Structures are given as C-alpha cells and as structure tokens.
Tab-separated table of C-alpha atoms and ligand atoms in Angstrom:
chain	number	residue	atom	x	y	z
A	1	MET	CA	-19.399	-16.694	-13.073
A	2	ILE	CA	-16.635	-13.847	-12.236
A	3	ASN	CA	-18.000	-11.674	-9.260
A	4	ARG	CA	-17.613	-8.110	-10.969
A	5	GLU	CA	-18.046	-6.511	-7.646
A	6	ARG	CA	-15.963	-8.681	-5.365
A	7	LEU	CA	-13.176	-8.106	-8.517
A	8	ILE	CA	-13.721	-4.126	-8.219
A	9	ARG	CA	-13.340	-4.580	-4.386
A	10	SER	CA	-10.328	-6.826	-4.577
A	11	PHE	CA	-8.543	-4.745	-7.186
A	12	MET	CA	-9.148	-1.270	-4.964
A	13	GLU	CA	-8.091	-3.565	-1.727
A	14	MET	CA	-4.862	-4.632	-3.584
A	15	VAL	CA	-3.856	-1.221	-4.566
A	16	SER	CA	-4.636	0.249	-1.106
A	17	ILE	CA	-1.808	-1.657	0.231
A	18	SER	CA	1.587	0.372	-0.338
A	19	SER	CA	3.985	-1.769	-2.715
A	20	PRO	CA	6.752	0.406	-4.196
A	21	SER	CA	9.847	-1.755	-5.054
A	22	PHE	CA	11.547	-3.240	-2.308
A	23	HIS	CA	8.713	-3.044	-0.338
A	24	GLU	CA	6.727	-5.431	-1.509
A	25	ARG	CA	6.532	-7.800	1.813
A	26	SER	CA	2.673	-6.763	2.972
A	27	PHE	CA	0.893	-7.008	-0.400
A	28	ALA	CA	2.611	-10.550	-0.600
A	29	GLU	CA	1.265	-11.244	2.327
A	30	TYR	CA	-2.368	-10.132	1.629
A	31	LEU	CA	-2.228	-12.515	-1.291
A	32	LEU	CA	-1.064	-15.462	0.109
A	33	GLU	CA	-4.170	-14.979	3.035
A	34	HIS	CA	-6.544	-14.752	-0.348
A	35	LEU	CA	-4.601	-17.776	-2.367
A	36	ALA	CA	-3.633	-20.441	-0.034
A	37	PRO	CA	-6.970	-20.972	0.548
A	38	LEU	CA	-7.449	-21.746	-2.811
A	39	GLY	CA	-5.104	-24.702	-2.659
A	40	PHE	CA	-2.337	-22.366	-3.863
A	41	GLU	CA	1.252	-23.704	-2.660
A	42	TYR	CA	4.144	-21.251	-2.086
A	43	SER	CA	7.778	-20.590	-1.582
A	44	PHE	CA	9.496	-16.851	-1.564
A	45	ASP	CA	13.301	-17.067	-3.329
A	46	ASP	CA	16.068	-14.989	-1.817
A	47	ALA	CA	15.636	-12.143	-4.406
A	48	GLY	CA	14.598	-10.438	-2.069
A	49	GLN	CA	17.969	-10.185	-0.093
A	50	LYS	CA	20.118	-10.382	-3.249
A	51	ILE	CA	18.497	-6.966	-4.184
A	52	GLY	CA	18.041	-5.093	-0.997
A	53	GLY	CA	14.242	-5.352	-0.616
A	54	ASN	CA	11.854	-6.888	2.086
A	55	CYS	CA	10.083	-9.703	0.032
A	56	GLY	CA	11.676	-12.325	-3.015
A	57	ASN	CA	9.626	-13.445	-6.040
A	58	LEU	CA	6.505	-15.417	-4.877
A	59	LEU	CA	5.754	-18.319	-6.753
A	60	LEU	CA	2.424	-20.061	-6.314
A	61	ARG	CA	1.404	-23.791	-7.564
A	62	ARG	CA	-1.865	-25.471	-7.910
A	63	PRO	CA	-2.354	-29.287	-8.670
A	64	GLY	CA	-4.642	-28.970	-11.562
A	65	THR	CA	-8.309	-30.775	-11.253
A	66	GLY	CA	-9.051	-31.915	-14.963
A	67	LYS	CA	-7.069	-33.950	-17.314
A	68	SER	CA	-3.701	-31.371	-17.832
A	69	SER	CA	-0.944	-32.993	-16.351
A	70	ARG	CA	1.464	-29.562	-17.822
A	71	PRO	CA	1.240	-26.543	-15.861
A	72	LEU	CA	-0.190	-23.364	-17.422
A	73	PHE	CA	2.380	-20.433	-16.124
A	74	PHE	CA	1.310	-16.699	-15.653
A	75	ASN	CA	2.963	-13.887	-14.468
A	76	ALA	CA	2.811	-10.194	-12.991
A	77	HIS	CA	4.644	-7.808	-10.548
A	78	MET	CA	3.935	-6.743	-7.037
A	79	ASP	CA	5.652	-3.838	-6.675
A	80	THR	CA	4.730	-0.313	-8.203
A	81	VAL	CA	6.597	2.987	-9.070
A	82	GLU	CA	6.210	6.167	-6.993
A	83	PRO	CA	4.402	8.208	-5.831
A	84	GLY	CA	2.868	4.605	-4.701
A	85	TYR	CA	1.985	5.270	-0.985
A	86	GLY	CA	-1.207	5.773	0.379
A	87	ILE	CA	-3.097	5.038	-2.665
A	88	GLU	CA	-6.733	5.683	-2.217
A	89	PRO	CA	-8.483	4.265	-5.381
A	90	ARG	CA	-11.619	5.523	-6.577
A	91	LEU	CA	-14.397	5.273	-8.737
A	92	LYS	CA	-15.519	7.522	-11.572
A	93	ASN	CA	-17.134	7.474	-14.738
A	94	GLY	CA	-16.505	3.902	-15.263
A	95	PHE	CA	-13.035	3.877	-14.266
A	96	ILE	CA	-10.608	3.290	-11.309
A	97	VAL	CA	-8.661	6.341	-10.762
A	98	SER	CA	-6.452	7.284	-7.710
A	99	SER	CA	-6.328	10.303	-5.831
A	100	GLY	CA	-4.290	12.392	-8.185
A	101	LYS	CA	-1.306	12.086	-5.721
A	102	THR	CA	-0.517	9.074	-6.174
A	103	VAL	CA	0.086	6.147	-9.386
A	104	LEU	CA	-3.255	3.966	-8.938
A	105	GLY	CA	-1.062	0.432	-9.257
A	106	ALA	CA	-3.256	-1.249	-11.677
A	107	ASP	CA	0.241	-1.360	-13.393
A	108	ASP	CA	0.519	-4.574	-12.256
A	109	LYS	CA	-2.326	-4.834	-9.350
A	110	ALA	CA	-4.823	-5.419	-12.385
A	111	GLY	CA	-3.180	-8.509	-13.677
A	112	ILE	CA	-3.162	-9.863	-10.258
A	113	ALA	CA	-6.634	-9.488	-9.188
A	114	ALA	CA	-7.688	-10.433	-12.427
A	115	THR	CA	-5.844	-13.898	-11.944
A	116	LEU	CA	-7.141	-14.091	-8.424
A	117	GLU	CA	-10.743	-13.472	-9.580
A	118	ALA	CA	-10.198	-15.921	-12.472
A	119	VAL	CA	-9.185	-18.957	-10.090
A	120	LEU	CA	-11.866	-17.881	-7.681
A	121	SER	CA	-14.819	-17.951	-9.958
A	122	MET	CA	-13.381	-21.328	-11.574
A	123	VAL	CA	-13.314	-23.070	-8.058
A	124	GLU	CA	-16.810	-22.144	-7.241
A	125	ASP	CA	-18.052	-22.983	-10.641
A	126	ASN	CA	-16.348	-26.659	-10.277
A	127	GLU	CA	-14.603	-25.939	-13.644
A	128	ASP	CA	-11.446	-28.216	-14.073
A	129	ILE	CA	-8.640	-25.869	-13.779
A	130	PRO	CA	-5.122	-26.906	-15.231
A	131	PRO	CA	-2.272	-27.164	-13.000
A	132	LEU	CA	-0.812	-23.239	-12.128
A	133	GLU	CA	2.333	-22.099	-11.996
A	134	ILE	CA	1.863	-18.347	-10.978
A	135	LEU	CA	5.187	-15.959	-10.353
A	136	PHE	CA	4.677	-12.681	-8.823
A	137	THR	CA	7.707	-11.013	-8.915
A	138	VAL	CA	9.285	-7.987	-6.910
A	139	ALA	CA	11.078	-5.012	-8.711
A	140	GLU	CA	10.237	-5.167	-11.871
A	141	GLU	CA	9.963	-1.197	-11.860
A	142	GLN	CA	13.378	-1.467	-10.906
A	143	ARG	CA	15.257	-2.857	-14.161
A	144	LEU	CA	13.467	-5.858	-13.974
A	145	LEU	CA	15.655	-7.126	-10.673
A	146	GLY	CA	12.993	-9.562	-9.289
A	147	ALA	CA	12.842	-11.474	-12.566
A	148	ARG	CA	16.438	-11.419	-13.170
A	149	ASN	CA	17.407	-12.913	-10.049
A	150	PHE	CA	14.645	-15.385	-10.770
A	151	ASP	CA	15.871	-19.322	-11.024
A	152	LEU	CA	13.983	-20.047	-13.951
A	153	SER	CA	15.054	-23.980	-13.751
A	154	ARG	CA	12.364	-23.819	-11.304
A	155	LEU	CA	9.645	-24.004	-13.570
A	156	GLN	CA	7.730	-26.668	-14.885
A	157	ALA	CA	5.601	-24.884	-17.252
A	158	ASP	CA	6.206	-25.311	-21.171
A	159	TRP	CA	4.468	-21.261	-22.036
A	160	GLY	CA	2.125	-19.039	-19.986
A	161	TYR	CA	1.454	-15.544	-19.593
A	162	ALA	CA	2.608	-11.928	-18.177
A	163	LEU	CA	-0.040	-9.598	-17.763
A	164	ASP	CA	2.087	-6.383	-17.560
A	165	CYS	CA	1.386	-4.322	-21.124
A	166	ASN	CA	-1.197	-1.387	-21.635
A	167	GLY	CA	-3.662	-1.976	-24.950
A	168	HIS	CA	-6.854	-3.029	-25.766
A	169	ILE	CA	-7.724	-6.213	-23.830
A	170	GLY	CA	-6.760	-8.727	-26.642
A	171	CYS	CA	-3.646	-7.124	-27.546
A	172	MET	CA	-0.595	-9.190	-26.970
A	173	ILE	CA	3.204	-8.611	-27.205
A	174	THR	CA	5.327	-10.844	-28.601
A	175	ALA	CA	7.925	-9.291	-29.431
A	176	ALA	CA	10.201	-6.833	-27.272
A	177	PRO	CA	13.753	-5.440	-27.729
A	178	ALA	CA	16.958	-6.128	-26.205
A	179	HIS	CA	18.474	-3.284	-24.086
A	180	ASN	CA	22.083	-2.007	-23.140
A	181	SER	CA	22.759	1.151	-21.127
A	182	TYR	CA	25.710	2.877	-21.258
A	183	GLU	CA	27.913	5.674	-19.051
A	184	VAL	CA	30.898	7.359	-20.401
A	185	MET	CA	33.148	9.489	-18.792
A	186	ILE	CA	34.994	12.368	-20.560
A	187	ARG	CA	38.257	13.731	-18.685
A	188	GLY	CA	39.459	17.028	-20.320
A	189	ARG	CA	41.802	19.735	-18.770
A	190	ALA	CA	40.530	22.692	-16.440
A	191	ALA	CA	41.474	25.751	-17.150
A	192	HIS	CA	40.604	29.597	-16.535
A	193	ALA	CA	38.126	30.386	-19.481
A	194	GLY	CA	40.033	33.584	-19.890
A	195	ILE	CA	43.157	33.772	-18.699
A	196	ASN	CA	44.398	30.826	-20.132
A	197	PRO	CA	42.039	28.994	-22.111
A	198	GLU	CA	44.533	27.623	-24.547
A	199	ASP	CA	45.667	25.254	-21.541
A	200	GLY	CA	42.228	23.924	-21.186
A	201	LEU	CA	40.596	20.993	-23.134
A	202	ASN	CA	36.691	21.614	-22.683
A	203	ALA	CA	35.201	18.249	-21.750
A	204	ILE	CA	31.485	19.645	-22.737
A	205	SER	CA	32.799	20.331	-26.488
A	206	LEU	CA	34.289	17.015	-26.629
A	207	ALA	CA	30.842	15.222	-25.579
A	208	SER	CA	29.178	17.705	-27.932
A	209	GLN	CA	31.331	16.273	-30.703
A	210	ALA	CA	30.866	12.356	-29.747
A	211	ILE	CA	26.795	13.171	-29.677
A	212	ASN	CA	26.402	14.840	-32.828
A	213	ALA	CA	28.359	11.973	-34.478
A	214	LEU	CA	26.088	9.258	-32.833
A	215	GLN	CA	22.403	8.436	-34.315
A	216	LEU	CA	19.816	8.926	-31.890
A	217	GLY	CA	15.908	8.407	-32.027
A	218	ARG	CA	14.130	5.907	-34.124
A	219	LEU	CA	16.952	4.281	-36.111
A	220	ASP	CA	15.001	1.470	-37.960
A	221	GLU	CA	11.802	-0.423	-37.374
A	222	LYS	CA	13.678	-2.485	-34.947
A	223	THR	CA	16.018	0.109	-33.173
A	224	THR	CA	16.138	3.226	-31.158
A	225	ALA	CA	18.519	5.221	-29.357
A	226	ASN	CA	19.108	7.679	-26.616
A	227	VAL	CA	21.435	9.781	-24.718
A	228	GLY	CA	18.939	10.785	-21.324
A	229	ARG	CA	21.502	12.438	-19.069
A	230	ILE	CA	24.672	14.856	-19.296
A	231	GLU	CA	26.533	15.946	-16.238
A	232	GLY	CA	29.646	18.127	-16.228
A	233	GLY	CA	31.384	21.182	-15.950
A	234	VAL	CA	31.470	23.992	-12.881
A	235	ALA	CA	31.624	27.665	-13.672
A	236	THR	CA	31.455	29.611	-16.690
A	237	ASN	CA	34.946	31.089	-16.109
A	238	ILE	CA	36.125	27.125	-15.966
A	239	VAL	CA	36.947	25.450	-18.994
A	240	PRO	CA	35.233	21.951	-17.750
A	241	GLU	CA	37.214	19.058	-16.766
A	242	ARG	CA	34.693	16.538	-16.611
A	243	VAL	CA	31.648	15.160	-18.513
A	244	ILE	CA	29.349	12.012	-17.414
A	245	ILE	CA	27.004	10.910	-20.215
A	246	TYR	CA	24.140	8.622	-19.596
A	247	GLY	CA	22.537	6.501	-22.874
A	248	GLU	CA	20.749	3.330	-24.033
A	249	LEU	CA	20.420	1.194	-27.025
A	250	ARG	CA	17.611	-1.237	-27.723
A	251	CYS	CA	16.796	-3.344	-30.604
A	252	LEU	CA	15.050	-6.558	-31.410
A	253	ASP	CA	18.245	-7.718	-33.244
A	254	GLU	CA	20.689	-8.630	-30.206
A	255	ALA	CA	23.390	-8.971	-32.849
A	256	ARG	CA	22.778	-5.569	-34.112
A	257	LEU	CA	22.668	-4.321	-30.345
A	258	GLU	CA	26.117	-5.430	-29.554
A	259	THR	CA	27.345	-4.382	-33.058
A	260	LEU	CA	25.780	-0.552	-31.931
A	261	THR	CA	27.163	-0.580	-28.524
A	262	ALA	CA	30.575	-0.919	-29.979
A	263	GLU	CA	30.232	1.781	-32.385
A	264	THR	CA	29.042	3.908	-29.792
A	265	GLU	CA	32.236	3.015	-27.489
A	266	GLU	CA	34.337	3.646	-30.827
A	267	ILE	CA	32.761	7.130	-31.538
A	268	PHE	CA	33.729	8.071	-27.789
A	269	LYS	CA	36.514	6.751	-27.396
A	270	SER	CA	37.957	8.132	-30.443
A	271	LEU	CA	37.962	11.714	-28.258
A	272	SER	CA	41.127	10.430	-27.212
A	273	LEU	CA	42.705	11.278	-29.852
A	274	GLN	CA	42.321	14.780	-28.718
A	275	GLY	CA	43.897	14.185	-25.288
A	276	ALA	CA	40.730	13.207	-23.676
A	277	GLU	CA	40.620	10.652	-21.190
A	278	VAL	CA	37.679	8.342	-21.706
A	279	LYS	CA	35.626	5.863	-19.577
A	280	PHE	CA	33.271	4.013	-21.433
A	281	GLU	CA	31.347	1.128	-19.204
A	282	TRP	CA	28.142	-0.684	-20.546
A	283	ARG	CA	25.947	-2.907	-19.428
A	284	LYS	CA	23.460	-5.660	-20.862
A	285	ASP	CA	19.794	-4.717	-18.787
A	286	TYR	CA	17.765	-7.179	-20.803
A	287	PRO	CA	17.684	-9.815	-23.609
A	288	SER	CA	14.867	-9.328	-26.348
A	289	PHE	CA	12.328	-12.270	-27.250
A	290	TYR	CA	10.111	-12.766	-29.930
A	291	ILE	CA	7.253	-15.246	-30.625
A	292	PRO	CA	5.515	-16.099	-33.798
A	293	ASP	CA	2.058	-16.021	-34.102
A	294	THR	CA	2.084	-19.723	-35.048
A	295	ALA	CA	3.216	-20.235	-31.283
A	296	LEU	CA	0.861	-22.343	-28.934
A	297	PRO	CA	0.568	-19.567	-26.329
A	298	VAL	CA	-0.453	-17.108	-29.243
A	299	GLU	CA	-2.751	-19.631	-30.878
A	300	LEU	CA	-4.431	-19.977	-27.270
A	301	ALA	CA	-5.034	-16.684	-26.556
A	302	ARG	CA	-5.809	-15.634	-29.669
A	303	ARG	CA	-8.790	-18.555	-29.449
A	304	ALA	CA	-9.885	-17.013	-26.036
A	305	ALA	CA	-10.078	-13.895	-27.115
A	306	LEU	CA	-11.969	-14.100	-30.218
A	307	LYS	CA	-14.783	-16.387	-27.903
A	308	LEU	CA	-15.029	-13.232	-25.906
A	309	GLY	CA	-15.715	-11.252	-28.946
A	310	LEU	CA	-12.724	-8.997	-28.550
A	311	ARG	CA	-10.202	-8.349	-31.079
A	312	PRO	CA	-6.930	-10.387	-30.940
A	313	GLU	CA	-3.863	-8.396	-32.252
A	314	THR	CA	-0.094	-9.391	-31.725
A	315	VAL	CA	2.543	-6.391	-31.407
A	316	SER	CA	6.032	-5.425	-30.902
A	317	SER	CA	6.943	-3.299	-27.721
A	318	GLY	CA	9.597	-0.787	-27.688
A	319	GLY	CA	10.146	-1.626	-23.974
A	320	GLY	CA	11.490	-4.249	-21.314
A	321	SER	CA	9.350	-6.166	-18.873
A	322	ASP	CA	9.871	-9.206	-16.948
A	323	ALA	CA	8.435	-11.292	-20.209
A	324	ASN	CA	12.211	-10.207	-21.470
A	325	PHE	CA	13.708	-12.936	-18.773
A	326	PHE	CA	11.319	-15.418	-19.227
A	327	ASN	CA	11.534	-16.140	-23.164
A	328	ARG	CA	14.489	-18.189	-22.463
A	329	GLY	CA	15.404	-21.781	-24.341
A	330	GLY	CA	12.414	-22.304	-25.691
A	331	PHE	CA	10.281	-21.173	-22.800
A	332	GLN	CA	7.558	-18.825	-24.319
A	333	VAL	CA	5.502	-16.044	-22.388
A	334	VAL	CA	3.408	-13.219	-24.424
A	335	ASN	CA	2.312	-10.041	-22.745
A	336	LEU	CA	-1.195	-9.526	-22.354
A	337	SER	CA	-2.598	-5.918	-22.334
A	338	THR	CA	-4.511	-5.563	-19.034
A	339	GLY	CA	-6.073	-2.349	-19.885
A	340	MET	CA	-4.096	-0.024	-17.549
A	341	ASP	CA	-3.668	3.151	-18.797
A	342	CYS	CA	-1.379	6.321	-18.438
A	343	VAL	CA	0.649	4.231	-16.213
A	344	HIS	CA	3.552	5.424	-14.515
A	345	SER	CA	1.826	9.114	-13.724
A	346	THR	CA	-0.791	10.170	-10.712
A	347	SER	CA	-3.510	9.801	-13.784
A	348	GLU	CA	-2.817	6.094	-13.831
A	349	ARG	CA	-6.469	4.693	-14.248
A	350	ILE	CA	-8.381	1.200	-15.603
A	351	LYS	CA	-11.809	0.789	-17.016
A	352	ILE	CA	-13.720	-1.038	-15.003
A	353	ASP	CA	-15.333	-3.145	-18.197
A	354	ASP	CA	-11.416	-3.901	-19.115
A	355	LEU	CA	-10.696	-5.147	-15.784
A	356	TYR	CA	-13.736	-7.369	-15.877
A	357	LEU	CA	-12.331	-8.379	-19.527
A	358	LEU	CA	-9.186	-9.335	-18.465
A	359	THR	CA	-10.483	-11.833	-15.910
A	360	ALA	CA	-12.928	-13.052	-18.175
A	361	LEU	CA	-9.867	-13.310	-21.008
A	362	VAL	CA	-7.489	-15.365	-17.919
A	363	ARG	CA	-10.548	-17.449	-17.451
A	364	GLN	CA	-11.124	-18.481	-20.816
A	365	ILE	CA	-7.013	-19.140	-21.404
A	366	MET	CA	-7.371	-21.616	-18.481
A	367	LEU	CA	-10.139	-23.223	-19.948
A	368	GLU	CA	-9.023	-23.544	-23.351
A	369	PHE	CA	-5.848	-24.409	-22.047
A	370	GLU	CA	-7.557	-27.605	-19.886
A	371	SER	CA	-9.662	-27.990	-23.105
A	372	ARG	CA	-6.704	-29.117	-25.050
A	373	ALA	CA	-5.795	-31.736	-22.647
A	374	SER	CA	-9.594	-33.610	-22.846
B	29	LIG	ZN1	4.227	-3.351	-15.247
C-alpha cells in the first residue's frame, strides 16, 4: 500500500535539498541512499563534466521480480529553477507550498518522490515488479542539457514515461514541438543625430522593419514564433549602429520549422540591401515528438488511469522537456502530468491528493506492464 505520510515526508525532504541546475550532486546522493537499498544499481554519466555541473545523469536499473523480461523506463529531472536554494516546504490547505521566497521544486521532484514511493510500496507488498530503468537527468531547466548529453543507446527499455508536466493526473503529453532559437546582429552606421544624421544608418529602424515583416505569436495550431529580446543603441543623440535581436520558433512539424527558420533569416538578411551588415545565427534546441493514441505506452497509461478512476487525456504541448530527446528512433516516452502547479514561480505548489494519485498511477502502470507478461 502506498504510505501517504511517508510520501509527503519524502517529497518534503527531497525539495529541502537544494538542487538548482548544475548543482544536483547532493540530491543525487540522497536518492542513492534511498534507492540502493531497494535493489537498484546505478551509474552516472559524464554529462556533468561536459556542461559544467557537479553531477551527471543518474541511470538506475533494477532487475524484475516477475515475468517481464523487458524493462520499463521512467524519467524525471533532478534540477530545479531558481530561486531554489533553501526551499522550506510547508503544508497548507491540502497543498504543499514553498515559503514564498523560493520555488517549491515539485517540478520535478513530485515525479521522483512518486516513483520512489511506488517502488517502495510494491516491494513491501511483495508485488511482481517489472525490470526498471530510471533516468534522473540534470540541467533539464537549462535547455535540456542533461538529456541532450545522455547516450540513448545505453537504454534497454522499449518505451516508458517521463513525469514532468502540469495538468490533472491522467493527462499526458504525446506531442511537443521542435524548437529553434536565433540571434541576429544588425550593424548600420553611427552618426550624430543632429549634425549629420544623413551619414548614419539606423540599426534600430532597420531592426523594426525586419521584425514588422515577421509573423509572430501563434502562426497556426502547430507553430509559434517570438522575438523575445532586443538590445541596441547608446544615446538619443546618436544614430544607433548596432542591434541584437533574440527570437525563437517552435513547430510540431520539423520540416516546416526549417522552412520558417530559413524565411526568418531571409527577412533579416534582406536588410543588407540597405547597406547593413547582418549576421544571423540559429541553433536547433530540441526535436519534436508525436506518439499516436494507439501506441502501447499511451494505451497502458490510459488503462492504468481508468482503473484508478482518473480521466485519461492526451494533449499536445507547446513546451519542451527531456521527452523531446528521448522520443527517437522508435523509442516512445509519454510525458505524464504530475500535478505540479504554478511552476517556475514562488507560488509553485502541489496538491497532496495529486501527489498521492500520481504515485498510484506510477504503481498501476508498473502493475499493468507486468500483467502483460503473464
Ligand atoms: Zn520540469
């Protein structure tokens, strides 16, 4: 049986251990203290060294005790956003909240606490547990740097679940967009704004022409575009020489994303016809994924949710998560809602009932997975 009090206690302990991105080591050590006695073997990869953090991605494996021979995959991330030092969780009206000075860190420790309690309760109940492959990543909040640097070929599972999105328990993300970001430098010519403005080439004016020519916001149901930051100019009496613009594009369809990125580049580059120097640099932040409703991980999660009286629902997200990197080459990872709420803010919270239901769902998924083998 799931031990509700123990679940709350362990979640509160977990969030009390600070683990902002690149500083996940102490939290990983806490996890090992609790997971090793449950029969998990573990290894860290070298992602920490590569990205300048103090901890690598933590891969845990536990052999099955039942008939399943293939492992089931679970993932959550160990890092939190800031302010994330000295989190003091408290109980308030059926929720767990922070002191108001920091985030709570339910993103993503709710997923981790639920996984730990699900396994612990099944061990205590002598339930058959499928072989498990659990990956706790680092630096998810830093452009998914941990997952990006994880060698997927190390996984033996065929599919599984990430526990890292908001929404009601039973809700799951089965599609998310690919994401490109770009940085443009526009260089015009400086001149005195009052004495010889005709000698200048106004970089701010050029930038605004290009930005006006872009389509921004929600372009269609699969696509969004944003210009998020602009820097440039020195003083009102100087025709500005240089502007830097930062923007991004997201699309469920990767081919369309490439086309849009090229079109965006074209619009900025056309400013060179007016004599400006334009440098356009873009990068692919993460790929998209799409899992049909008929896929095994979706069906199994739906069945598990229904057995618990939850409302299963598949949704498409506008954001990225580690799952974007895992859904490659036929490996399918559905991102389950954990109940975390108001994330990335000091009002972050989680309903205790949701934390409990999430644990029940993870447990039921393991039971369903195991029952397929028998
Ligand atoms: Zn998260």
